[in-house]
Amino acid sequence: MELAEDWLVESLRLYQDFHAFDLSGATRVLEWIDHKGVFVAGYESLKKNEILHLILPLRLSVTENQGLFPERDFRVCHGGFSDRSVFDLKHVPDTRLLVTSGFPGCYLQVWHVAEDNDVIKAVSTIAVHEKEESLWPRVAVFSSMAPAVLHGVRLSGLRTVDLESQKITYSSGVSDSEELSSLQVLDADTFAFCGTSGRLGLVDTRQKWAPMEPLSLNPGSSGVKWCAKVRDKDQGPGPCIASLGSDGQLRLLDPRNLCHPVSSAQCPVPTPSPDPELLRVTWAPGLDNCLAISGFDGTVQIYDVTSWDGKRSQVEPLFTHRGHIFLDGHEVHTAPLVTTHTWHPCKPRTLLSAASDASLHVWDWVDLQASC
Amino acid sequence: MSPHRVFPLPVWAGQDVGRSCILVSIAGKNVMLDCGMHMGYNDDRRFPDFSYITQSGRLTDFLDCVIISHFHLDHCGALPYFSEMVGYDGPIYMTHPTQAICPILLEDYRKIAVDKKGEANFFTSQMIKDCMKKVVAVHLHQTVQVDDELEIKAYYAGHVLGAAMFQIKVGSESVVYTGDYNMTPDRHLGAAWIDKCRPNLLITESTYATTIRDSKRCRERDFLKKVHETVERGGKVLIPVFALGRAQELCILLETFWERMNLKVPIYFSTGLTEKANHYYKLFITWTNQKIRKTFVQRNMFEFKHIKAFDRAFADNPGPMVVFATPGMLHAGQSLQIFRKWAGNEKNMVIMPGYCVQGTVGHKILSGQRKLEMEGRQVLEVKMQVEYMSFSAHADAKGIMQLVGQAEPESVLLVHGEAKKMEFLRQKIEQEFRVSCYMPANGETVTLPTSPSIPVGISLGLLKREMAQGLLPEAKKPRLLHGTLIMKDSSFRLVSSEQALKELGLTEHQLRFTCRVHLQDTRKEQETALRVYSHLKNTLKDHCVQHLPDGSVTVESILIQAAAHSEDPGTKVLLVSWTYQDEELGSFLTALLKNGLPQAPS
């Protein structure tokens, strides 16, 4: 416990605020709803998993007089049970519906979050065209008058299904069997994808499949797996696509040129990632040119990529969250693996992170390099 | 055996601080669990509505006992009102620390209500004393006989000093009431624990059932950060405490970290606090956790390296410091004095560690008031930072699941939650433990059917006799045995028939059946009898078939006699007679004979 107490003292300086929770089951999902709540879901294979809608502690939503709001606890607002492991969960905006994807069985489950009680119930399924044994479909949601679900295991299987009518409204129509790693809806008509080989594309659904794709980009170099994230449009100039590889490579790209990254760097992380499915790279919504990565060990690292250009062999994170390792005094080799993380939509330096030991942290880090 | 009836006495709306008072009817006995008051009200609404218990008749006659789980006012605050103003003279059970500490808190509360707020119709100091005279203190894990049928037992609940969970047992039926409990140990108290007592019903508070609690370390960190930041900028920190609440815990925490961080800022503890706390902790050392007990043996509880006794003059010293002072709600005494001195400086901070009753300065500043009217119409401007830290340890969803797993009840009852907001938890409990889970609203009655287990003693003689008949080849198959069940003096025994007859002084009656079988046979009766004998001898190889000198045939103890039909010489009548015990064989023989005899060789 010595180590844990040392770290706690250290944390006084490193964090403005820090909360740690124990979920009943580890989650790979952290999906925001209404800026006040998140969904988490279990991914164990042989037991019933829980899907929970958690409301953040009140003090995290309040800016003034935080001291008068002593509640530091999450509230379980809704809960439901899933017989399958849940690997991805998306909330359909402006509705009380959720879509999940997982194992076993290659299909999507639609859930309804009750209004008059606290139960989340499975209501329907969405069939997936592809029949895969060991891969699960990635999911993204087009929110509009008629919400639609974009899903696919491989590029060839990319489809958009209207949630209400269950009609297929878009189909990639290609025979490319590249496995998908990330899917992200950008606006009402465009989405971005990232294949496990690192191949990126931006697709306009109103046009025939002709995504802006790189023709050469070290196709599937020695088994490295990739994921990617596109930054929000209104976040200013600079490369807006970040791509993370299981070998610790971080690339920044401009959508106008997906062939050549603007910059790339080797992050100081243990490589290769023990589970490339857990790789996450996210852009900070409240800070310029800041992004976070996780999926290599029990840490979440934050980088300021403002003046990145060219190839950098050595980069240092602006901040490293080591709470999942040190809070309970783990030895480094028994430390859990961070499964996912996400930024708070309103508080610029607040993140949520979850790990394989079912811990869930909410932390507000101090920028020690800031001038004031 | 009557089913359990449980109902939480009605609470008017307003659940910001829960209030506990539950009535349980178990096998004809009536027990009241806790007698709390609602802190949010200033009128009679703060007390439970005891008319729900019984419309007529005295409470003392109706209730077999009252049990108080711990000293928090929302669990014992209405006790003097209940026993002295409504009227109850029966026993009140609680643990020793609760018995020692309750009256102090009740008196404090009475003072605030009457002296500060000028309330009438409140219980008096004498009533508190009279009420406590009815208390019977219990030890942990001690089985206490309330009467010859009802027994109770207390289990460690953590939460606060002396808090207990209670098992109430009547015969083979039992209920466990948790009160407030905590499943994670803290720096001075252990975690709640109960054995696999398998009660019919587990009643647990569910105010925090739908929360997931922030870790203890993070709460501690928050406290440390606030204190540290204040003293770093030269400010003073005032922490108003109740001697036996969190003070101990916070002192240990600060001591540990002051050492680690090598801080020199003085920490003070007001003397009144030290003496009282020392006294009670010494008395109840077994109620604290292992670590505390060990250190207590080595040194005095409040002898910390970095924490010194406070002198009122120190409050005027310049520079940073941290002071723990009583009372906890800033309503009088030393903590209020210090507060008045430090309130005007924005560098200072006051950390309120618990709920404050309406009317106290603590409550006012927590509500946001920054201009306070003191005695002599003096106005105090509060510029110091006000923080409210909730240190109180309650079981959350995870804790409830852990306790249910430990006790293994047949059913679970969640009180003080909103049913609509706990449907998921209910499903979770029902699925994980395969038990029924109930969530009554206040004032609602829940009836639980129980299947009583009836133990039956079997006489050794009977067992031995069965054993002597040899074991069946398939040992796991159930075996039928015959005996007589005697129900006498609320005990059940299974004995052999002979023993039963002897004990009851009855003579055995024989029951004999006789059946007539008609056969076509023109020969004489004697010959018919002989034919019957030959036939049965050949057919029933396993039985003893005999032909007696008087012409009758016996098969074991069954008698067969042949006689001529009175009217028809061509018909013979066989009289087959057997006792009740040989029913099976008798019926078999009759059926066999009805099929006729084989033709005799001519």
mmCIF file of N, CA and C in Angstrom, chain B residues 357-457:
data_model
loop_
_atom_site.group_PDB
_atom_site.id
_atom_site.type_symbol
_atom_site.label_atom_id
_atom_site.label_comp_id
_atom_site.label_asym_id
_atom_site.label_seq_id
_atom_site.Cartn_x
_atom_site.Cartn_y
_atom_site.Cartn_z
ATOM 1 N N VAL B 357 -28.468 19.994 11.252
ATOM 2 C CA VAL B 357 -29.893 20.181 11.514
ATOM 3 C C VAL B 357 -30.290 21.631 11.267
ATOM 4 N N GLN B 358 -31.504 21.801 10.793
ATOM 5 C CA GLN B 358 -32.023 23.153 10.551
ATOM 6 C C GLN B 358 -31.942 24.005 11.797
ATOM 7 N N GLY B 359 -31.544 25.243 11.609
ATOM 8 C CA GLY B 359 -31.462 26.144 12.747
ATOM 9 C C GLY B 359 -30.037 26.342 13.206
ATOM 10 N N THR B 360 -29.146 25.434 12.857
ATOM 11 C CA THR B 360 -27.754 25.574 13.262
ATOM 12 C C THR B 360 -27.012 26.454 12.260
ATOM 13 N N VAL B 361 -25.887 27.031 12.717
ATOM 14 C CA VAL B 361 -25.054 27.842 11.831
ATOM 15 C C VAL B 361 -24.565 26.965 10.679
ATOM 16 N N GLY B 362 -24.228 25.752 11.005
ATOM 17 C CA GLY B 362 -23.763 24.809 9.981
ATOM 18 C C GLY B 362 -24.755 24.694 8.842
ATOM 19 N N HIS B 363 -25.996 24.513 9.201
ATOM 20 C CA HIS B 363 -27.032 24.372 8.183
ATOM 21 C C HIS B 363 -27.158 25.636 7.350
ATOM 22 N N LYS B 364 -27.065 26.774 8.015
ATOM 23 C CA LYS B 364 -27.222 28.050 7.310
ATOM 24 C C LYS B 364 -26.123 28.265 6.291
ATOM 25 N N ILE B 365 -24.889 28.035 6.694
ATOM 26 C CA ILE B 365 -23.820 28.308 5.727
ATOM 27 C C ILE B 365 -23.816 27.280 4.603
ATOM 28 N N LEU B 366 -24.255 26.069 4.901
ATOM 29 C CA LEU B 366 -24.341 25.071 3.839
ATOM 30 C C LEU B 366 -25.455 25.418 2.862
ATOM 31 N N SER B 367 -26.444 26.164 3.321
ATOM 32 C CA SER B 367 -27.524 26.574 2.413
ATOM 33 C C SER B 367 -27.120 27.773 1.588
ATOM 34 N N GLY B 368 -25.916 28.282 1.837
ATOM 35 C CA GLY B 368 -25.427 29.388 1.031
ATOM 36 C C GLY B 368 -25.467 30.736 1.716
ATOM 37 N N GLN B 369 -25.972 30.789 2.939
ATOM 38 C CA GLN B 369 -26.047 32.070 3.647
ATOM 39 C C GLN B 369 -24.653 32.585 3.952
ATOM 40 N N ARG B 370 -24.431 33.874 3.648
ATOM 41 C CA ARG B 370 -23.101 34.410 3.903
ATOM 42 C C ARG B 370 -23.129 35.581 4.888
ATOM 43 N N LYS B 371 -24.323 35.934 5.323
ATOM 44 C CA LYS B 371 -24.441 36.977 6.350
ATOM 45 C C LYS B 371 -25.279 36.358 7.463
ATOM 46 N N LEU B 372 -24.650 36.176 8.616
ATOM 47 C CA LEU B 372 -25.357 35.503 9.707
ATOM 48 C C LEU B 372 -25.632 36.466 10.849
ATOM 49 N N GLU B 373 -26.825 36.351 11.393
ATOM 50 C CA GLU B 373 -27.168 37.189 12.538
ATOM 51 C C GLU B 373 -26.826 36.425 13.808
ATOM 52 N N MET B 374 -25.916 36.974 14.588
ATOM 53 C CA MET B 374 -25.519 36.319 15.831
ATOM 54 C C MET B 374 -26.202 37.003 17.012
ATOM 55 N N GLU B 375 -25.845 36.611 18.247
ATOM 56 C CA GLU B 375 -26.479 37.248 19.423
ATOM 57 C C GLU B 375 -26.191 38.736 19.434
ATOM 58 N N GLY B 376 -27.089 39.464 20.013
ATOM 59 C CA GLY B 376 -26.913 40.915 20.100
ATOM 60 C C GLY B 376 -26.990 41.564 18.724
ATOM 61 N N ARG B 377 -27.736 40.963 17.846
ATOM 62 C CA ARG B 377 -27.983 41.488 16.503
ATOM 63 C C ARG B 377 -26.714 41.766 15.724
ATOM 64 N N GLN B 378 -25.626 41.110 16.117
ATOM 65 C CA GLN B 378 -24.378 41.283 15.370
ATOM 66 C C GLN B 378 -24.469 40.507 14.070
ATOM 67 N N VAL B 379 -23.964 41.124 13.012
ATOM 68 C CA VAL B 379 -23.983 40.407 11.735
ATOM 69 C C VAL B 379 -22.582 39.931 11.411
ATOM 70 N N LEU B 380 -22.477 38.638 11.134
ATOM 71 C CA LEU B 380 -21.176 38.069 10.788
ATOM 72 C C LEU B 380 -21.139 37.802 9.290
ATOM 73 N N GLU B 381 -20.114 38.399 8.655
ATOM 74 C CA GLU B 381 -19.987 38.158 7.219
ATOM 75 C C GLU B 381 -19.052 36.979 7.002
ATOM 76 N N VAL B 382 -19.538 36.003 6.269
ATOM 77 C CA VAL B 382 -18.749 34.782 6.078
ATOM 78 C C VAL B 382 -18.014 34.858 4.748
ATOM 79 N N LYS B 383 -16.698 35.058 4.834
ATOM 80 C CA LYS B 383 -15.908 35.123 3.607
ATOM 81 C C LYS B 383 -15.072 33.865 3.423
ATOM 82 N N MET B 384 -14.945 33.106 4.498
ATOM 83 C CA MET B 384 -14.131 31.900 4.403
ATOM 84 C C MET B 384 -14.836 30.898 3.499
ATOM 85 N N GLN B 385 -14.042 29.995 2.914
ATOM 86 C CA GLN B 385 -14.605 28.978 2.027
ATOM 87 C C GLN B 385 -15.382 27.952 2.831
ATOM 88 N N VAL B 386 -16.534 27.588 2.318
ATOM 89 C CA VAL B 386 -17.355 26.580 2.994
ATOM 90 C C VAL B 386 -17.373 25.301 2.155
ATOM 91 N N GLU B 387 -16.968 24.206 2.738
ATOM 92 C CA GLU B 387 -16.966 22.920 2.035
ATOM 93 C C GLU B 387 -17.784 21.900 2.819
ATOM 94 N N TYR B 388 -18.443 21.029 2.096
ATOM 95 C CA TYR B 388 -19.254 19.997 2.738
ATOM 96 C C TYR B 388 -18.769 18.653 2.191
ATOM 97 N N MET B 389 -18.189 17.856 3.049
ATOM 98 C CA MET B 389 -17.684 16.576 2.563
ATOM 99 C C MET B 389 -18.504 15.464 3.197
ATOM 100 N N SER B 390 -19.028 14.588 2.380
ATOM 101 C CA SER B 390 -19.805 13.508 2.977
ATOM 102 C C SER B 390 -18.902 12.300 3.156
ATOM 103 N N PHE B 391 -18.587 12.021 4.417
ATOM 104 C CA PHE B 391 -17.682 10.919 4.706
ATOM 105 C C PHE B 391 -18.422 9.653 5.086
ATOM 106 N N SER B 392 -19.700 9.789 5.266
ATOM 107 C CA SER B 392 -20.441 8.677 5.827
ATOM 108 C C SER B 392 -20.464 7.495 4.873
ATOM 109 N N ALA B 393 -20.239 6.336 5.430
ATOM 110 C CA ALA B 393 -20.100 5.147 4.611
ATOM 111 C C ALA B 393 -21.399 4.352 4.581
ATOM 112 N N HIS B 394 -21.957 4.218 3.402
ATOM 113 C CA HIS B 394 -23.182 3.424 3.234
ATOM 114 C C HIS B 394 -22.936 2.359 2.189
ATOM 115 N N ALA B 395 -23.758 1.337 2.205
ATOM 116 C CA ALA B 395 -23.612 0.311 1.184
ATOM 117 C C ALA B 395 -24.263 0.785 -0.109
ATOM 118 N N ASP B 396 -23.538 0.622 -1.211
ATOM 119 C CA ASP B 396 -24.123 0.937 -2.508
ATOM 120 C C ASP B 396 -24.623 -0.366 -3.139
ATOM 121 N N ALA B 397 -24.907 -0.315 -4.421
ATOM 122 C CA ALA B 397 -25.445 -1.501 -5.098
ATOM 123 C C ALA B 397 -24.523 -2.700 -4.893
ATOM 124 N N LYS B 398 -23.236 -2.470 -5.031
ATOM 125 C CA LYS B 398 -22.268 -3.560 -4.899
ATOM 126 C C LYS B 398 -22.291 -4.120 -3.481
ATOM 127 N N GLY B 399 -22.349 -3.222 -2.495
ATOM 128 C CA GLY B 399 -22.369 -3.634 -1.099
ATOM 129 C C GLY B 399 -23.588 -4.480 -0.774
ATOM 130 N N ILE B 400 -24.734 -4.069 -1.294
ATOM 131 C CA ILE B 400 -25.965 -4.832 -1.045
ATOM 132 C C ILE B 400 -25.826 -6.238 -1.623
ATOM 133 N N MET B 401 -25.290 -6.336 -2.829
ATOM 134 C CA MET B 401 -25.107 -7.659 -3.449
ATOM 135 C C MET B 401 -24.182 -8.519 -2.595
ATOM 136 N N GLN B 402 -23.133 -7.904 -2.055
ATOM 137 C CA GLN B 402 -22.182 -8.659 -1.230
ATOM 138 C C GLN B 402 -22.860 -9.204 0.019
ATOM 139 N N LEU B 403 -23.673 -8.361 0.669
ATOM 140 C CA LEU B 403 -24.322 -8.796 1.904
ATOM 141 C C LEU B 403 -25.331 -9.906 1.641
ATOM 142 N N VAL B 404 -26.096 -9.752 0.558
ATOM 143 C CA VAL B 404 -27.066 -10.792 0.212
ATOM 144 C C VAL B 404 -26.327 -12.102 -0.037
ATOM 145 N N GLY B 405 -25.162 -12.025 -0.677
ATOM 146 C CA GLY B 405 -24.353 -13.205 -0.921
ATOM 147 C C GLY B 405 -23.862 -13.847 0.365
ATOM 148 N N GLN B 406 -23.581 -13.027 1.375
ATOM 149 C CA GLN B 406 -23.088 -13.575 2.648
ATOM 150 C C GLN B 406 -24.195 -14.253 3.449
ATOM 151 N N ALA B 407 -25.345 -13.569 3.554
ATOM 152 C CA ALA B 407 -26.410 -14.062 4.434
ATOM 153 C C ALA B 407 -27.253 -15.167 3.804
ATOM 154 N N GLU B 408 -27.339 -15.183 2.477
ATOM 155 C CA GLU B 408 -28.153 -16.162 1.732
ATOM 156 C C GLU B 408 -29.612 -16.207 2.189
ATOM 157 N N PRO B 409 -30.321 -15.077 2.123
ATOM 158 C CA PRO B 409 -31.718 -15.081 2.542
ATOM 159 C C PRO B 409 -32.626 -15.729 1.496
ATOM 160 N N GLU B 410 -33.875 -16.041 1.904
ATOM 161 C CA GLU B 410 -34.828 -16.553 0.928
ATOM 162 C C GLU B 410 -35.436 -15.408 0.140
ATOM 163 N N SER B 411 -35.631 -14.288 0.824
ATOM 164 C CA SER B 411 -36.185 -13.101 0.163
ATOM 165 C C SER B 411 -35.443 -11.868 0.638
ATOM 166 N N VAL B 412 -35.510 -10.815 -0.178
ATOM 167 C CA VAL B 412 -34.858 -9.556 0.162
ATOM 168 C C VAL B 412 -35.900 -8.451 0.126
ATOM 169 N N LEU B 413 -35.832 -7.531 1.072
ATOM 170 C CA LEU B 413 -36.753 -6.405 1.078
ATOM 171 C C LEU B 413 -35.935 -5.119 1.091
ATOM 172 N N LEU B 414 -36.181 -4.270 0.111
ATOM 173 C CA LEU B 414 -35.452 -3.010 0.030
ATOM 174 C C LEU B 414 -36.371 -1.897 0.524
ATOM 175 N N VAL B 415 -35.923 -1.152 1.544
ATOM 176 C CA VAL B 415 -36.759 -0.049 2.041
ATOM 177 C C VAL B 415 -36.124 1.294 1.731
ATOM 178 N N HIS B 416 -36.974 2.287 1.621
ATOM 179 C CA HIS B 416 -36.564 3.668 1.402
ATOM 180 C C HIS B 416 -35.958 3.940 0.051
ATOM 181 N N GLY B 417 -36.375 3.202 -0.916
ATOM 182 C CA GLY B 417 -35.956 3.549 -2.269
ATOM 183 C C GLY B 417 -37.232 3.801 -3.057
ATOM 184 N N GLU B 418 -37.088 4.262 -4.276
ATOM 185 C CA GLU B 418 -38.277 4.441 -5.114
ATOM 186 C C GLU B 418 -38.376 3.249 -6.034
ATOM 187 N N ALA B 419 -39.482 2.544 -5.946
ATOM 188 C CA ALA B 419 -39.641 1.294 -6.698
ATOM 189 C C ALA B 419 -39.315 1.446 -8.179
ATOM 190 N N LYS B 420 -39.766 2.539 -8.783
ATOM 191 C CA LYS B 420 -39.557 2.690 -10.228
ATOM 192 C C LYS B 420 -38.088 2.835 -10.553
ATOM 193 N N LYS B 421 -37.321 3.355 -9.605
ATOM 194 C CA LYS B 421 -35.915 3.585 -9.880
ATOM 195 C C LYS B 421 -35.073 2.395 -9.461
ATOM 196 N N MET B 422 -35.702 1.308 -9.010
ATOM 197 C CA MET B 422 -34.925 0.175 -8.551
ATOM 198 C C MET B 422 -35.336 -1.132 -9.193
ATOM 199 N N GLU B 423 -36.049 -1.029 -10.271
ATOM 200 C CA GLU B 423 -36.494 -2.231 -10.950
ATOM 201 C C GLU B 423 -35.296 -3.048 -11.430
ATOM 202 N N PHE B 424 -34.283 -2.360 -11.930
ATOM 203 C CA PHE B 424 -33.085 -3.041 -12.429
ATOM 204 C C PHE B 424 -32.371 -3.766 -11.293
ATOM 205 N N LEU B 425 -32.242 -3.107 -10.145
ATOM 206 C CA LEU B 425 -31.569 -3.737 -9.009
ATOM 207 C C LEU B 425 -32.358 -4.952 -8.539
ATOM 208 N N ARG B 426 -33.667 -4.798 -8.545
ATOM 209 C CA ARG B 426 -34.513 -5.913 -8.134
ATOM 210 C C ARG B 426 -34.277 -7.118 -9.034
ATOM 211 N N GLN B 427 -34.233 -6.872 -10.338
ATOM 212 C CA GLN B 427 -34.001 -7.966 -11.292
ATOM 213 C C GLN B 427 -32.623 -8.574 -11.053
ATOM 214 N N LYS B 428 -31.657 -7.719 -10.800
ATOM 215 C CA LYS B 428 -30.285 -8.178 -10.590
ATOM 216 C C LYS B 428 -30.210 -9.118 -9.384
ATOM 217 N N ILE B 429 -30.849 -8.708 -8.282
ATOM 218 C CA ILE B 429 -30.836 -9.537 -7.073
ATOM 219 C C ILE B 429 -31.571 -10.848 -7.326
ATOM 220 N N GLU B 430 -32.733 -10.748 -7.960
ATOM 221 C CA GLU B 430 -33.522 -11.963 -8.202
ATOM 222 C C GLU B 430 -32.779 -12.939 -9.103
ATOM 223 N N GLN B 431 -32.103 -12.413 -10.106
ATOM 224 C CA GLN B 431 -31.392 -13.294 -11.034
ATOM 225 C C GLN B 431 -30.156 -13.899 -10.395
ATOM 226 N N GLU B 432 -29.372 -13.077 -9.744
ATOM 227 C CA GLU B 432 -28.089 -13.555 -9.225
ATOM 228 C C GLU B 432 -28.278 -14.549 -8.085
ATOM 229 N N PHE B 433 -29.243 -14.278 -7.211
ATOM 230 C CA PHE B 433 -29.387 -15.116 -6.019
ATOM 231 C C PHE B 433 -30.623 -15.998 -6.021
ATOM 232 N N ARG B 434 -31.441 -15.890 -7.061
ATOM 233 C CA ARG B 434 -32.670 -16.673 -7.146
ATOM 234 C C ARG B 434 -33.532 -16.491 -5.899
ATOM 235 N N VAL B 435 -33.730 -15.239 -5.515
ATOM 236 C CA VAL B 435 -34.591 -14.938 -4.374
ATOM 237 C C VAL B 435 -35.648 -13.951 -4.841
ATOM 238 N N SER B 436 -36.708 -13.812 -4.057
ATOM 239 C CA SER B 436 -37.702 -12.789 -4.375
ATOM 240 C C SER B 436 -37.263 -11.491 -3.740
ATOM 241 N N CYS B 437 -37.517 -10.393 -4.434
ATOM 242 C CA CYS B 437 -37.087 -9.103 -3.925
ATOM 243 C C CYS B 437 -38.285 -8.159 -3.887
ATOM 244 N N TYR B 438 -38.514 -7.556 -2.715
ATOM 245 C CA TYR B 438 -39.670 -6.674 -2.553
ATOM 246 C C TYR B 438 -39.225 -5.250 -2.288
ATOM 247 N N MET B 439 -40.057 -4.313 -2.729
ATOM 248 C CA MET B 439 -39.724 -2.907 -2.507
ATOM 249 C C MET B 439 -40.985 -2.149 -2.090
ATOM 250 N N PRO B 440 -41.384 -2.266 -0.839
ATOM 251 C CA PRO B 440 -42.640 -1.614 -0.452
ATOM 252 C C PRO B 440 -42.484 -0.107 -0.360
ATOM 253 N N ALA B 441 -43.569 0.601 -0.648
ATOM 254 C CA ALA B 441 -43.565 2.041 -0.432
ATOM 255 C C ALA B 441 -43.817 2.256 1.052
ATOM 256 N N ASN B 442 -43.521 3.456 1.531
ATOM 257 C CA ASN B 442 -43.766 3.723 2.940
ATOM 258 C C ASN B 442 -45.241 3.587 3.244
ATOM 259 N N GLY B 443 -45.544 2.888 4.316
ATOM 260 C CA GLY B 443 -46.939 2.702 4.692
ATOM 261 C C GLY B 443 -47.552 1.458 4.076
ATOM 262 N N GLU B 444 -46.816 0.856 3.162
ATOM 263 C CA GLU B 444 -47.353 -0.337 2.506
ATOM 264 C C GLU B 444 -46.952 -1.580 3.285
ATOM 265 N N THR B 445 -47.837 -2.554 3.341
ATOM 266 C CA THR B 445 -47.522 -3.809 4.035
ATOM 267 C C THR B 445 -47.091 -4.862 3.040
ATOM 268 N N VAL B 446 -46.049 -5.583 3.369
ATOM 269 C CA VAL B 446 -45.619 -6.698 2.529
ATOM 270 C C VAL B 446 -45.849 -7.977 3.307
ATOM 271 N N THR B 447 -46.507 -8.927 2.707
ATOM 272 C CA THR B 447 -46.733 -10.212 3.367
ATOM 273 C C THR B 447 -45.901 -11.279 2.676
ATOM 274 N N LEU B 448 -45.111 -11.983 3.438
ATOM 275 C CA LEU B 448 -44.275 -13.023 2.853
ATOM 276 C C LEU B 448 -44.711 -14.389 3.353
ATOM 277 N N PRO B 449 -45.102 -15.253 2.433
ATOM 278 C CA PRO B 449 -45.439 -16.604 2.871
ATOM 279 C C PRO B 449 -44.157 -17.356 3.191
ATOM 280 N N THR B 450 -44.155 -18.119 4.260
ATOM 281 C CA THR B 450 -42.972 -18.931 4.538
ATOM 282 C C THR B 450 -43.399 -20.374 4.680
ATOM 283 N N SER B 451 -42.560 -21.276 4.238
ATOM 284 C CA SER B 451 -42.867 -22.688 4.456
ATOM 285 C C SER B 451 -42.097 -23.104 5.693
ATOM 286 N N PRO B 452 -42.784 -23.355 6.778
ATOM 287 C CA PRO B 452 -42.072 -23.696 8.003
ATOM 288 C C PRO B 452 -41.458 -25.082 7.892
ATOM 289 N N SER B 453 -40.331 -25.261 8.496
ATOM 290 C CA SER B 453 -39.738 -26.604 8.506
ATOM 291 C C SER B 453 -40.122 -27.241 9.828
ATOM 292 N N ILE B 454 -40.653 -28.458 9.786
ATOM 293 C CA ILE B 454 -41.108 -29.148 10.991
ATOM 294 C C ILE B 454 -40.160 -30.299 11.274
ATOM 295 N N PRO B 455 -39.369 -30.194 12.305
ATOM 296 C CA PRO B 455 -38.444 -31.306 12.598
ATOM 297 C C PRO B 455 -39.197 -32.458 13.272
ATOM 298 N N VAL B 456 -38.933 -33.702 12.811
ATOM 299 C CA VAL B 456 -39.582 -34.896 13.378
ATOM 300 C C VAL B 456 -38.499 -35.822 13.909
ATOM 301 N N GLY B 457 -38.636 -36.250 15.168
ATOM 302 C CA GLY B 457 -37.652 -37.189 15.715
ATOM 303 C C GLY B 457 -38.096 -38.608 15.426
#
